[in-house]
Amino acid sequence: MNESSIDLTWLRGSSVLVTGARVSGLAVVRPLLDLGAVVTVTDSDRGALDGASSIGAAVVLQDDLLGDPAALAAFSLVVTSPGFRPDSPVLAAAAEQRIPVWGDVELSWHVDRAELYGPRTRWLVVTGTNGKTTTTSMLASILEAAAIESVACGNIGLPIADALRRTPHPSVLAVELSSFQLFWAPSVHPAAGVVLNIAEDHLDWHGGMDGYVHAKARALSGDVAVVGLDDARAASLAAGSPADDVVGFRLGEPASGELGVRSGVLVDNAFGENVELLAAEDVEPSGPSGILDALAAAALARSIGVQADTVRTGLQSYRVGPHRAAVVRDLGGVTFIDDSKATNPHAARSSILAHERVVWIAGGLLKGAVIDDLVVEIADRLVAAVVLGRDGMQIAQALARHAPDVPVVRLPSGDDAGVTHGAEDADAVMRAVVAHAAGRAAPGDTVLLAPAAASLDMFVDYGHRGRSFAESVLQLGLADIGSPRS
């Protein structure tokens, strides 16, 4: 895809407002200053603004800014952190005054195309409801095996703006992008992009499924579009993609233009003719989701010419990160698994279906997602369920409707269910949750933390939730197995 040169000289001397003073917001301050912009950072948290002041930006509390309409009119551009919704007060006010709003990813794209820090990089973009981080990490492992100067960035943790400033300058970026980031990045046209799957998630933010799908589809606007064919919504995006080349991947036999699995071997029939990559049994994490993620990572790497043997080496050297179906311990014949990263029903589905008998720990913030379809599908796998968090009652009610024989415990119980007052309270709830789950388990069962919901109602993040689970599990003794509490 041919790209015209990018001119950002208009930013020199211009006043730019950055919304959000945390990781994403702070990361764009330095490029803006390097472009000669006059940068102001706003946030509702006075303490968070200290970091912006320390790197040379002016700061203003959001309430103070909104209280003076003339102050906002002074800005030529607003750069927003991805969590800000279009209808948030500061962005709605900017739109009313016709001030352009870019996301941090959008700015990073323009900075890269303008070659502010070095030659343009090739972006390999990964999005989807589930599997983004695993796929991006697999891709990074392949690129490392290929000795390509590269870095994993975006939603995976490292802001893209920081990745572009690295020395040596990367030639390829493995970019994980959320639907929020894609919404605010309409100009991004990657060398290749993949939509792994699409299920209900963040519907409250996007105003419904159509908005969510539209945001995800932006990953397919570059040279090569890769879609998960086993997911109907993702597969449907292939027809509307403007990409020069559209490639699919599936768990079954790959047709021409696809990657898939034949006789237990991952095969590329898109960037080569029936090129074998590696045995499915060598993929970590094991199971269908891991294989699909590996196929997606392989497709992106192959799209820029990485050889099959290098893809094999990269995938074989990849190891699963924390809180992604990680085994915490085996105790008394019961396996305890931390899949705190399963923050929506679609992710929880894959996790639960990998086991025959499950004591399910679920709950948190459903973010507008419906849980009933998941419960119907997994009901025959459930030994018991322990639900927690703000939307735990919704999960308990779905279990009562569709799996009435499954014992359900809700914690905390009573009027304060789903409400905690800090990390210590949340950890105390998790200890009780794990104790109840262990008491319902028998040898051969799996106690699985696969919450199907976000963590922020109780925990700092999904990592805190996973650590709290693991620490609680490690405190159990053999006497706790199969001893249900009243």
Coordinates of C-alpha atoms in Angstrom, one line a residue:
M1 CA 0.0 0.0 0.0
N2 CA 1.6 3.2 -1.1
E3 CA 1.8 5.9 1.5
S4 CA 2.3 9.6 1.0
S5 CA 4.8 11.4 3.1
I6 CA 3.6 12.7 6.5
D7 CA 4.2 16.3 7.5
L8 CA 4.0 17.1 11.1
T9 CA 5.7 20.4 11.0
W10 CA 2.3 22.1 11.7
L11 CA 2.7 20.9 15.3
R12 CA 5.7 23.1 15.9
G13 CA 4.5 25.9 18.2
S14 CA 0.9 24.4 18.3
S15 CA -0.8 23.8 21.6
V16 CA -1.7 20.1 22.1
L17 CA -3.8 18.7 24.9
V18 CA -3.2 15.1 26.1
T19 CA -6.0 13.5 28.0
G20 CA -4.9 11.0 30.6
A21 CA -1.7 11.2 32.7
R22 CA -0.9 7.5 33.0
V23 CA 1.2 5.2 30.8
S24 CA -0.4 5.9 27.4
G25 CA -0.7 9.6 28.0
L26 CA 2.8 10.1 29.3
A27 CA 4.2 8.1 26.4
V28 CA 3.1 10.6 23.8
V29 CA 4.4 13.7 25.6
R30 CA 8.0 13.2 24.5
P31 CA 7.2 12.8 20.7
L32 CA 5.0 15.9 20.9
L33 CA 7.7 17.9 22.6
D34 CA 10.3 16.6 20.1
L35 CA 8.0 17.9 17.3
G36 CA 8.0 21.3 18.9
A37 CA 4.5 21.3 20.3
V38 CA 3.4 23.0 23.5
V39 CA 2.0 20.2 25.5
T40 CA -0.6 20.3 28.3
V41 CA -1.8 17.1 30.1
T42 CA -5.2 16.8 31.8
D43 CA -6.5 14.2 34.2
S44 CA -9.1 14.0 36.9
D45 CA -6.4 12.8 39.4
R46 CA -4.1 15.6 40.6
G47 CA -1.5 13.1 41.8
A48 CA -1.3 11.5 38.3
L49 CA -0.3 14.9 36.8
D50 CA 3.0 15.0 38.7
G51 CA 4.5 12.6 36.2
A52 CA 3.5 14.8 33.3
S53 CA 5.1 17.9 35.0
S54 CA 8.3 16.0 35.5
I55 CA 8.8 15.5 31.7
G56 CA 8.1 19.0 30.7
A57 CA 4.4 19.2 30.1
A58 CA 2.0 21.8 31.5
V59 CA -0.8 20.2 33.5
V60 CA -4.4 21.1 34.3
L61 CA -7.1 19.3 36.2
Q62 CA -9.9 18.1 34.0
D63 CA -12.6 19.9 36.0
D64 CA -10.7 23.2 35.8
L65 CA -10.3 22.8 32.1
L66 CA -14.0 22.0 31.5
G67 CA -14.9 25.0 33.7
D68 CA -13.3 27.4 31.2
P69 CA -14.5 26.8 27.6
A70 CA -12.1 29.3 26.2
A71 CA -9.2 27.3 27.6
L72 CA -10.0 24.3 25.5
A73 CA -10.4 26.5 22.3
A74 CA -6.7 27.3 22.5
F75 CA -5.7 23.7 21.5
S76 CA -5.0 22.7 17.9
L77 CA -5.1 19.0 18.7
V78 CA -6.3 16.6 21.4
V79 CA -4.4 13.3 21.9
T80 CA -6.4 10.9 24.0
S81 CA -5.5 7.8 26.0
P82 CA -7.5 4.8 24.7
G83 CA -9.9 4.4 27.7
F84 CA -11.6 7.8 27.1
R85 CA -15.0 7.3 25.4
P86 CA -16.0 9.7 22.6
D87 CA -18.8 11.0 24.9
S88 CA -16.5 11.7 27.8
P89 CA -16.8 15.4 28.8
V90 CA -13.4 16.6 27.6
L91 CA -13.6 14.8 24.2
A92 CA -17.2 15.8 23.6
A93 CA -16.3 19.4 24.3
A94 CA -13.4 19.1 21.9
A95 CA -15.7 17.7 19.2
E96 CA -18.2 20.6 19.7
Q97 CA -15.3 23.0 19.1
R98 CA -14.1 20.9 16.0
I99 CA -10.7 20.2 17.5
P100 CA -9.2 17.1 16.0
V101 CA -8.9 14.1 18.4
W102 CA -6.2 11.5 17.8
G103 CA -5.6 8.4 19.9
D104 CA -2.1 7.7 21.2
V105 CA -1.8 4.9 18.5
E106 CA -2.9 7.4 15.8
L107 CA -0.2 9.9 16.9
S108 CA 2.4 7.1 17.0
W109 CA 1.5 6.0 13.5
H110 CA 2.0 9.6 12.2
V111 CA 5.3 9.9 14.1
D112 CA 6.5 6.7 12.6
R113 CA 5.5 7.6 9.1
A114 CA 7.2 11.0 9.5
E115 CA 10.4 9.2 10.4
L116 CA 10.9 11.3 13.6
Y117 CA 13.0 8.6 15.2
G118 CA 14.3 6.6 12.2
P119 CA 13.1 4.7 9.1
R120 CA 9.5 3.7 9.0
T121 CA 8.7 0.4 10.7
R122 CA 6.5 -2.4 9.5
W123 CA 3.5 -2.8 11.8
L124 CA 2.1 -6.3 12.3
V125 CA -1.2 -5.7 14.2
V126 CA -3.0 -8.3 16.3
T127 CA -6.6 -7.8 17.6
G128 CA -9.5 -9.9 18.6
T129 CA -11.6 -10.5 21.7
N130 CA -9.3 -13.2 23.0
G131 CA -5.8 -14.4 22.4
K132 CA -4.3 -11.0 21.5
T133 CA -1.5 -11.1 24.0
T134 CA -0.6 -14.8 23.4
T135 CA -0.6 -14.3 19.6
T136 CA 1.5 -11.1 19.9
S137 CA 4.0 -12.8 22.2
M138 CA 4.2 -15.8 19.8
L139 CA 4.9 -13.4 16.9
A140 CA 7.6 -11.6 18.9
S141 CA 9.2 -14.9 19.6
I142 CA 9.2 -15.7 15.9
L143 CA 10.7 -12.3 15.0
E144 CA 13.4 -12.8 17.6
A145 CA 14.2 -16.2 16.1
A146 CA 14.4 -14.5 12.7
A147 CA 17.0 -12.0 14.1
I148 CA 14.7 -9.1 13.0
E149 CA 15.1 -5.9 15.1
S150 CA 11.6 -5.9 16.5
V151 CA 9.6 -5.2 19.7
A152 CA 6.2 -6.2 21.0
C153 CA 4.2 -3.1 22.0
G154 CA 0.7 -1.5 22.2
N155 CA -1.9 -3.1 24.4
I156 CA 0.6 -5.7 25.6
G157 CA 2.3 -3.1 27.8
L158 CA 4.9 -1.0 26.1
P159 CA 3.4 2.1 24.4
I160 CA 4.1 2.3 20.7
A161 CA 5.6 5.7 21.1
D162 CA 8.2 4.3 23.5
A163 CA 8.9 1.4 21.1
L164 CA 9.7 3.8 18.3
R165 CA 12.2 5.7 20.4
R166 CA 14.2 2.5 21.2
T167 CA 17.8 2.1 20.2
P168 CA 18.5 0.3 17.9
H169 CA 15.4 1.5 16.0
P170 CA 13.1 -1.5 15.3
S171 CA 12.3 -2.5 11.8
V172 CA 9.1 -4.4 12.7
L173 CA 6.6 -3.8 15.5
A174 CA 4.4 -6.6 16.8
V175 CA 1.5 -4.5 17.9
E176 CA -1.4 -5.7 20.1
L177 CA -4.3 -3.3 19.7
S178 CA -7.6 -3.2 21.7
S179 CA -10.9 -2.1 20.2
F180 CA -10.4 1.2 22.1
Q181 CA -7.1 1.8 20.5
L182 CA -8.4 0.9 17.0
F183 CA -11.4 3.2 17.5
W184 CA -9.0 6.2 17.9
A185 CA -6.6 5.1 15.1
P186 CA -8.4 5.4 11.8
S187 CA -5.2 6.1 9.8
V188 CA -3.3 3.0 10.7
H189 CA -2.7 0.7 7.7
P190 CA -0.4 -2.1 8.8
A191 CA 1.9 -4.3 6.7
A192 CA -0.4 -7.1 8.0
G193 CA -3.1 -7.4 10.6
V194 CA -5.2 -10.2 12.1
V195 CA -8.6 -10.3 13.7
L196 CA -8.5 -13.5 15.7
N197 CA -12.1 -13.7 16.8
I198 CA -15.0 -11.4 17.8
A199 CA -17.3 -12.0 20.8
E200 CA -19.3 -9.7 23.0
D201 CA -17.0 -7.4 24.9
H202 CA -16.8 -3.7 25.8
L203 CA -20.3 -3.3 24.3
D204 CA -21.0 -0.5 26.9
W205 CA -18.0 1.5 25.6
H206 CA -18.8 1.0 21.9
G207 CA -22.5 1.5 22.2
G208 CA -23.2 -2.0 20.9
M209 CA -21.8 -4.9 18.8
D210 CA -21.7 -3.0 15.5
G211 CA -19.4 -0.3 16.9
Y212 CA -17.2 -3.0 18.5
V213 CA -16.9 -5.0 15.2
H214 CA -16.2 -1.8 13.2
A215 CA -13.3 -0.9 15.5
K216 CA -11.8 -4.4 15.2
A217 CA -12.1 -4.4 11.4
R218 CA -9.6 -1.5 11.2
A219 CA -6.8 -4.0 11.8
L220 CA -7.5 -5.4 8.3
S221 CA -7.0 -2.1 6.4
G222 CA -3.3 -2.7 5.4
D223 CA -1.5 -4.8 2.8
V224 CA -2.4 -8.3 4.2
A225 CA -5.6 -9.1 6.2
V226 CA -5.7 -12.3 8.2
V227 CA -8.9 -13.6 9.7
G228 CA -9.9 -16.5 11.9
L229 CA -12.2 -18.6 9.8
D230 CA -13.5 -20.7 12.7
D231 CA -15.1 -17.5 14.1
A232 CA -18.1 -16.4 12.0
R233 CA -17.9 -12.7 12.9
A234 CA -14.1 -12.5 12.2
A235 CA -14.5 -14.5 9.0
S236 CA -17.2 -12.2 7.8
L237 CA -14.8 -9.3 7.8
A238 CA -12.7 -10.7 5.0
A239 CA -15.2 -9.6 2.3
G240 CA -15.1 -6.0 3.3
S241 CA -11.3 -5.7 3.8
P242 CA -9.5 -3.3 1.5
A243 CA -6.3 -5.3 1.8
D244 CA -4.4 -6.5 -1.2
D245 CA -4.3 -10.0 0.1
V246 CA -6.7 -11.7 2.5
V247 CA -5.6 -14.9 4.3
G248 CA -7.6 -17.2 6.6
F249 CA -6.6 -19.7 9.3
R250 CA -8.6 -22.6 10.8
L251 CA -8.2 -25.7 12.9
G252 CA -9.1 -27.9 10.0
E253 CA -7.6 -28.7 6.6
P254 CA -6.3 -25.4 5.0
A255 CA -7.6 -24.6 1.5
S256 CA -5.6 -22.4 -0.9
G257 CA -4.9 -19.1 0.8
E258 CA -5.2 -20.5 4.3
L259 CA -3.2 -21.8 7.2
G260 CA -4.6 -24.8 9.1
V261 CA -3.9 -28.2 10.5
R262 CA -3.4 -31.4 8.6
S263 CA -2.7 -34.8 10.2
G264 CA -1.6 -33.1 13.5
V265 CA 0.7 -30.6 11.8
L266 CA 0.3 -26.8 11.3
V267 CA 0.5 -26.1 7.6
D268 CA 0.8 -22.9 5.6
N269 CA -1.1 -23.0 2.3
A270 CA -1.2 -19.3 1.8
F271 CA 2.4 -18.0 1.7
G272 CA 3.7 -21.3 0.3
E273 CA 2.2 -24.5 -1.0
N274 CA 1.4 -26.9 1.9
V275 CA 4.5 -25.8 3.9
E276 CA 4.7 -27.7 7.2
L277 CA 5.4 -25.4 10.2
L278 CA 5.4 -27.6 13.3
A279 CA 3.5 -30.4 15.1
A280 CA 0.3 -29.2 16.8
E281 CA 1.5 -31.1 20.0
D282 CA 4.5 -28.8 20.2
V283 CA 2.4 -25.7 20.5
E284 CA 2.2 -24.0 23.9
P285 CA -0.4 -23.4 25.3
S286 CA -1.9 -26.7 24.2
G287 CA -5.5 -27.0 22.9
P288 CA -7.5 -25.4 20.1
S289 CA -7.0 -21.8 21.3
G290 CA -3.2 -22.1 21.4
I291 CA -3.1 -23.7 18.0
L292 CA -5.2 -20.9 16.5
D293 CA -3.0 -18.3 18.1
A294 CA 0.0 -20.0 16.7
L295 CA -1.5 -20.1 13.2
A296 CA -2.3 -16.4 13.4
A297 CA 1.2 -15.5 14.5
A298 CA 2.7 -17.7 11.8
A299 CA 0.5 -16.0 9.1
L300 CA 1.7 -12.5 10.2
A301 CA 5.4 -13.6 10.2
R302 CA 5.1 -15.4 6.9
S303 CA 3.5 -12.3 5.3
I304 CA 6.8 -10.5 5.7
G305 CA 8.9 -13.4 4.4
V306 CA 9.9 -15.2 7.6
Q307 CA 10.9 -18.8 6.6
A308 CA 9.0 -21.8 7.9
D309 CA 11.9 -23.3 9.9
T310 CA 12.3 -19.9 11.7
V311 CA 8.5 -19.9 12.5
R312 CA 8.9 -23.4 13.9
T313 CA 11.9 -22.3 16.1
G314 CA 10.1 -19.2 17.3
L315 CA 6.9 -21.1 18.3
Q316 CA 8.8 -23.9 20.0
S317 CA 10.7 -21.4 22.2
Y318 CA 7.5 -19.5 23.2
R319 CA 6.3 -20.0 26.8
V320 CA 2.9 -19.0 28.2
G321 CA 2.8 -15.8 30.3
P322 CA 1.3 -15.5 33.8
H323 CA -2.5 -15.7 34.4
R324 CA -3.2 -17.4 31.0
A325 CA -4.3 -20.9 31.9
A326 CA -1.3 -21.3 34.2
V327 CA -1.3 -24.4 36.5
V328 CA -0.8 -23.1 40.1
R329 CA -0.6 -26.5 41.8
D330 CA -2.0 -30.1 42.0
L331 CA -3.3 -30.9 45.5
G332 CA -5.0 -34.2 46.4
G333 CA -5.6 -35.0 42.7
V334 CA -7.2 -31.6 42.1
T335 CA -5.6 -29.2 39.6
F336 CA -5.9 -25.5 40.3
I337 CA -5.6 -23.2 37.2
D338 CA -5.2 -19.4 37.0
D339 CA -6.8 -18.1 33.8
S340 CA -7.5 -14.6 35.3
K341 CA -6.9 -13.2 31.8
A342 CA -10.2 -14.8 30.7
T343 CA -12.0 -11.4 31.1
N344 CA -15.0 -12.2 29.0
P345 CA -17.4 -15.1 28.3
H346 CA -15.6 -16.0 25.0
A347 CA -12.3 -16.4 26.7
A348 CA -13.8 -18.3 29.6
R349 CA -15.5 -20.7 27.2
S350 CA -12.1 -21.8 25.7
S351 CA -10.7 -22.3 29.1
I352 CA -13.5 -24.4 30.5
L353 CA -13.9 -26.6 27.5
A354 CA -10.3 -27.7 27.9
H355 CA -11.3 -29.7 31.0
E356 CA -13.8 -32.4 31.7
R357 CA -14.9 -31.6 35.3
V358 CA -14.6 -28.0 36.5
V359 CA -15.3 -26.1 39.7
W360 CA -15.7 -22.7 38.1
I361 CA -14.7 -19.5 39.8
A362 CA -16.3 -16.6 37.9
G363 CA -17.4 -13.0 38.3
G364 CA -16.5 -9.4 38.1
L365 CA -17.6 -6.8 35.6
L366 CA -19.4 -8.3 32.6
K367 CA -19.2 -5.0 30.6
G368 CA -22.5 -5.5 29.0
A369 CA -21.8 -9.1 27.8
V370 CA -24.5 -11.8 28.1
I371 CA -23.5 -14.9 30.0
D372 CA -26.4 -17.3 29.2
D373 CA -25.0 -18.8 26.0
L374 CA -21.8 -19.7 27.7
V375 CA -23.6 -21.3 30.7
V376 CA -25.7 -23.4 28.3
E377 CA -22.6 -24.7 26.5
I378 CA -20.5 -25.5 29.6
A379 CA -23.2 -26.8 31.9
D380 CA -22.3 -30.4 31.6
R381 CA -18.7 -29.7 32.6
L382 CA -19.5 -28.0 35.8
V383 CA -19.2 -29.7 39.2
A384 CA -19.9 -26.5 41.1
A385 CA -19.4 -22.7 40.7
V386 CA -18.3 -20.0 43.1
V387 CA -19.2 -16.5 41.9
L388 CA -17.9 -13.1 43.1
G389 CA -17.8 -9.5 42.2
R390 CA -20.3 -6.9 41.1
D391 CA -21.9 -9.0 38.3
G392 CA -21.7 -12.3 40.2
M393 CA -25.4 -12.4 40.7
Q394 CA -26.0 -12.3 36.9
I395 CA -23.8 -15.4 36.5
A396 CA -25.5 -17.1 39.4
Q397 CA -28.9 -16.4 37.9
A398 CA -27.8 -17.7 34.5
L399 CA -26.6 -20.9 36.2
A400 CA -29.9 -21.2 38.0
R401 CA -31.7 -21.0 34.7
H402 CA -29.6 -23.2 32.6
A403 CA -27.7 -25.5 35.0
P404 CA -30.0 -25.8 38.0
D405 CA -28.3 -28.9 39.3
V406 CA -24.9 -27.2 39.7
P407 CA -24.3 -26.0 43.3
V408 CA -23.5 -22.3 43.3
V409 CA -21.9 -20.2 46.1
R410 CA -21.9 -16.4 45.9
L411 CA -19.3 -14.4 47.7
P412 CA -19.4 -12.0 49.5
S413 CA -22.9 -13.0 50.4
G414 CA -25.7 -10.6 51.5
D415 CA -26.2 -6.9 50.7
D416 CA -22.4 -6.2 50.2
A417 CA -21.9 -8.8 47.5
G418 CA -19.7 -7.5 44.8
V419 CA -18.5 -4.5 46.9
T420 CA -15.0 -4.4 48.4
H421 CA -13.1 -1.5 50.0
G422 CA -9.5 -2.1 48.9
A423 CA -7.0 -4.8 48.0
E424 CA -7.1 -6.4 51.4
D425 CA -10.8 -6.9 51.2
A426 CA -10.5 -8.3 47.7
D427 CA -7.8 -10.8 48.8
A428 CA -9.9 -11.9 51.7
V429 CA -12.9 -12.6 49.4
M430 CA -10.6 -14.6 47.1
R431 CA -9.3 -16.7 50.0
A432 CA -12.9 -17.5 50.9
V433 CA -13.7 -18.2 47.2
V434 CA -10.8 -20.6 46.8
A435 CA -11.7 -22.4 50.1
H436 CA -15.3 -23.0 48.9
A437 CA -14.1 -24.1 45.5
A438 CA -11.6 -26.6 47.0
G439 CA -14.3 -27.9 49.2
R440 CA -16.5 -28.7 46.2
A441 CA -13.7 -30.5 44.3
A442 CA -12.8 -34.2 44.1
P443 CA -9.7 -36.0 42.7
G444 CA -9.7 -35.5 38.9
D445 CA -11.5 -32.2 39.0
T446 CA -10.1 -28.8 38.0
V447 CA -10.6 -25.7 40.1
L448 CA -10.5 -23.0 37.4
L449 CA -10.4 -19.3 37.8
A450 CA -11.8 -18.2 34.4
P451 CA -13.9 -15.2 35.5
A452 CA -15.6 -14.3 32.2
A453 CA -15.5 -10.7 33.5
A454 CA -13.1 -7.8 34.1
S455 CA -11.5 -7.4 37.5
L456 CA -11.6 -3.7 38.3
D457 CA -14.7 -3.9 40.6
M458 CA -12.5 -5.6 43.2
F459 CA -8.9 -5.9 42.1
V460 CA -6.2 -3.6 40.7
D461 CA -6.2 -5.6 37.5
Y462 CA -6.5 -9.1 36.2
G463 CA -2.9 -9.8 37.3
H464 CA -3.8 -8.9 40.9
R465 CA -6.8 -11.1 40.7
G466 CA -4.6 -14.0 39.4
R467 CA -1.9 -13.5 42.1
S468 CA -4.6 -13.4 44.8
F469 CA -6.0 -16.7 43.5
A470 CA -2.6 -18.3 43.4
E471 CA -1.6 -17.1 46.8
S472 CA -4.9 -18.5 48.2
V473 CA -4.4 -21.8 46.5
L474 CA -0.9 -22.2 48.0
Q475 CA -2.4 -21.8 51.5
L476 CA -4.6 -24.8 51.1
G477 CA -4.0 -28.2 52.7
L478 CA -5.2 -31.7 51.8
A479 CA -7.9 -31.4 54.4
D480 CA -9.5 -28.5 52.4
I481 CA -10.2 -30.8 49.4
G482 CA -13.7 -32.2 49.3
S483 CA -14.8 -30.5 52.5
P484 CA -17.5 -28.1 51.5
R485 CA -18.3 -25.2 53.8
S486 CA -21.8 -24.5 54.9

